[in-house]
């Protein structure tokens, strides 16, 4: 069961990483990626969780470190390749040292 969860999480991480590399979708490296439209009125709150370095698991990284990198990658991708305004995309934390509690993250998302 635990091995299956690791496989599922790895598949999700791999999919997000591939999504963040638009060069795979381009016909040539000289052709710029096409902008994805229809995101201009969409609001998104990414919650990479708390910022603790405890519970170091596979490869010595904590869950908080992994999800922070994924959230930053998703933010960069959305702001670069979609028409989503920066004001419509928010993360509960912008660095790895800020600690944000569960209740505070929930309030931020609801706001």
C-alpha atoms as one frame of an Amber mdcrd trajectory, in Angstrom:
protein
   0.000   0.000   0.000   2.791   2.425   0.935   4.663   1.611  -2.274   1.529
   2.349  -4.319   1.209   5.815  -2.672   4.822   6.600  -3.575   4.174   5.539
  -7.165   1.039   7.726  -7.370   2.835  10.736  -5.903   5.782  10.220  -8.231
   3.435  10.098 -11.226   1.790  13.377 -10.192   5.181  15.051  -9.708   6.404
  13.774 -13.078   3.262  15.067 -14.811   3.650  18.520 -13.281   7.341  18.637
 -14.206   6.551  17.700 -17.800   3.845  20.339 -17.891   6.420  22.886 -16.726
   8.709  22.083 -19.666   6.927  23.565 -22.668   9.787  22.720 -25.021   8.400
  19.174 -25.341   5.226  20.568 -26.872   6.995  22.834 -29.328   7.693  21.876
 -32.901  11.182  23.336 -32.703  13.258  25.040 -30.046  13.007  28.318 -31.967
   9.204  28.404 -31.900   7.841  30.150 -28.797   5.228  28.303 -26.760   1.695
  29.306 -27.553  -0.169  31.124 -24.829  -3.105  29.277 -23.335  -6.124  31.565
 -23.155  -9.276  31.485 -21.082  -7.559  31.805 -17.709  -7.939  35.580 -17.387
 -10.923  35.399 -15.003  -9.827  32.227 -13.182  -8.558  32.634  -9.596  -6.224
  30.062  -8.061  -4.814  29.657  -4.562  -1.871  27.238  -4.324  -1.159  25.865
  -0.879   2.250  24.220  -0.651   1.561  23.594   3.018   3.614  24.322   6.062
   7.311  25.051   5.855   8.821  22.517   8.210  11.802  20.410   7.332  10.663
  17.514   9.465   9.533  14.109   8.208  12.314  13.758   5.672  11.338  10.909
   3.459  12.541   9.517   0.192  15.756  11.212  -1.049  16.056  13.261   2.163
  13.519  15.967   1.303  10.548  16.848   3.463   7.032  16.983   2.084   7.042
  20.767   2.544  10.148  21.143   0.377   8.698  18.997  -2.407   5.330  20.693
  -2.605   6.935  24.155  -2.415   9.011  23.433  -5.529   5.937  22.090  -7.324
   3.853  25.150  -6.387   6.599  27.530  -7.561   6.906  25.617 -10.848   3.148
  25.696 -11.396   3.033  29.428 -10.628   5.852  30.172 -13.070   4.235  28.042
 -15.774   0.791  29.616 -15.377   2.120  33.171 -15.387   4.383  32.513 -18.376
   2.206  30.403 -20.661  -1.364  31.427 -19.834  -3.257  34.683 -19.804  -3.853
  34.431 -16.039  -3.074  37.764 -14.358  -0.564  37.626 -11.503  -3.197  39.096
  -9.173  -5.390  36.018  -9.709  -2.718  33.551  -8.577  -1.716  33.380  -4.928
   0.482  31.099  -2.865   0.138  30.843   0.879   3.901  31.319   1.163   6.516
  32.649  -1.249   9.603  31.215   0.460  10.683  28.121   2.350  11.174  29.779
   5.735   7.770  31.376   6.312   5.553  29.238   8.512   1.848  29.437   7.796
  -0.574  27.507   9.984  -3.500  25.491   8.681  -6.143  27.947   9.891  -4.256
  30.897   8.405  -3.885  29.098   5.044  -7.587  28.297   5.061  -8.468  31.940
   5.755  -6.138  33.103   2.967  -7.754  30.706   0.485 -11.261  31.760   1.423
 -10.354  35.452   1.117
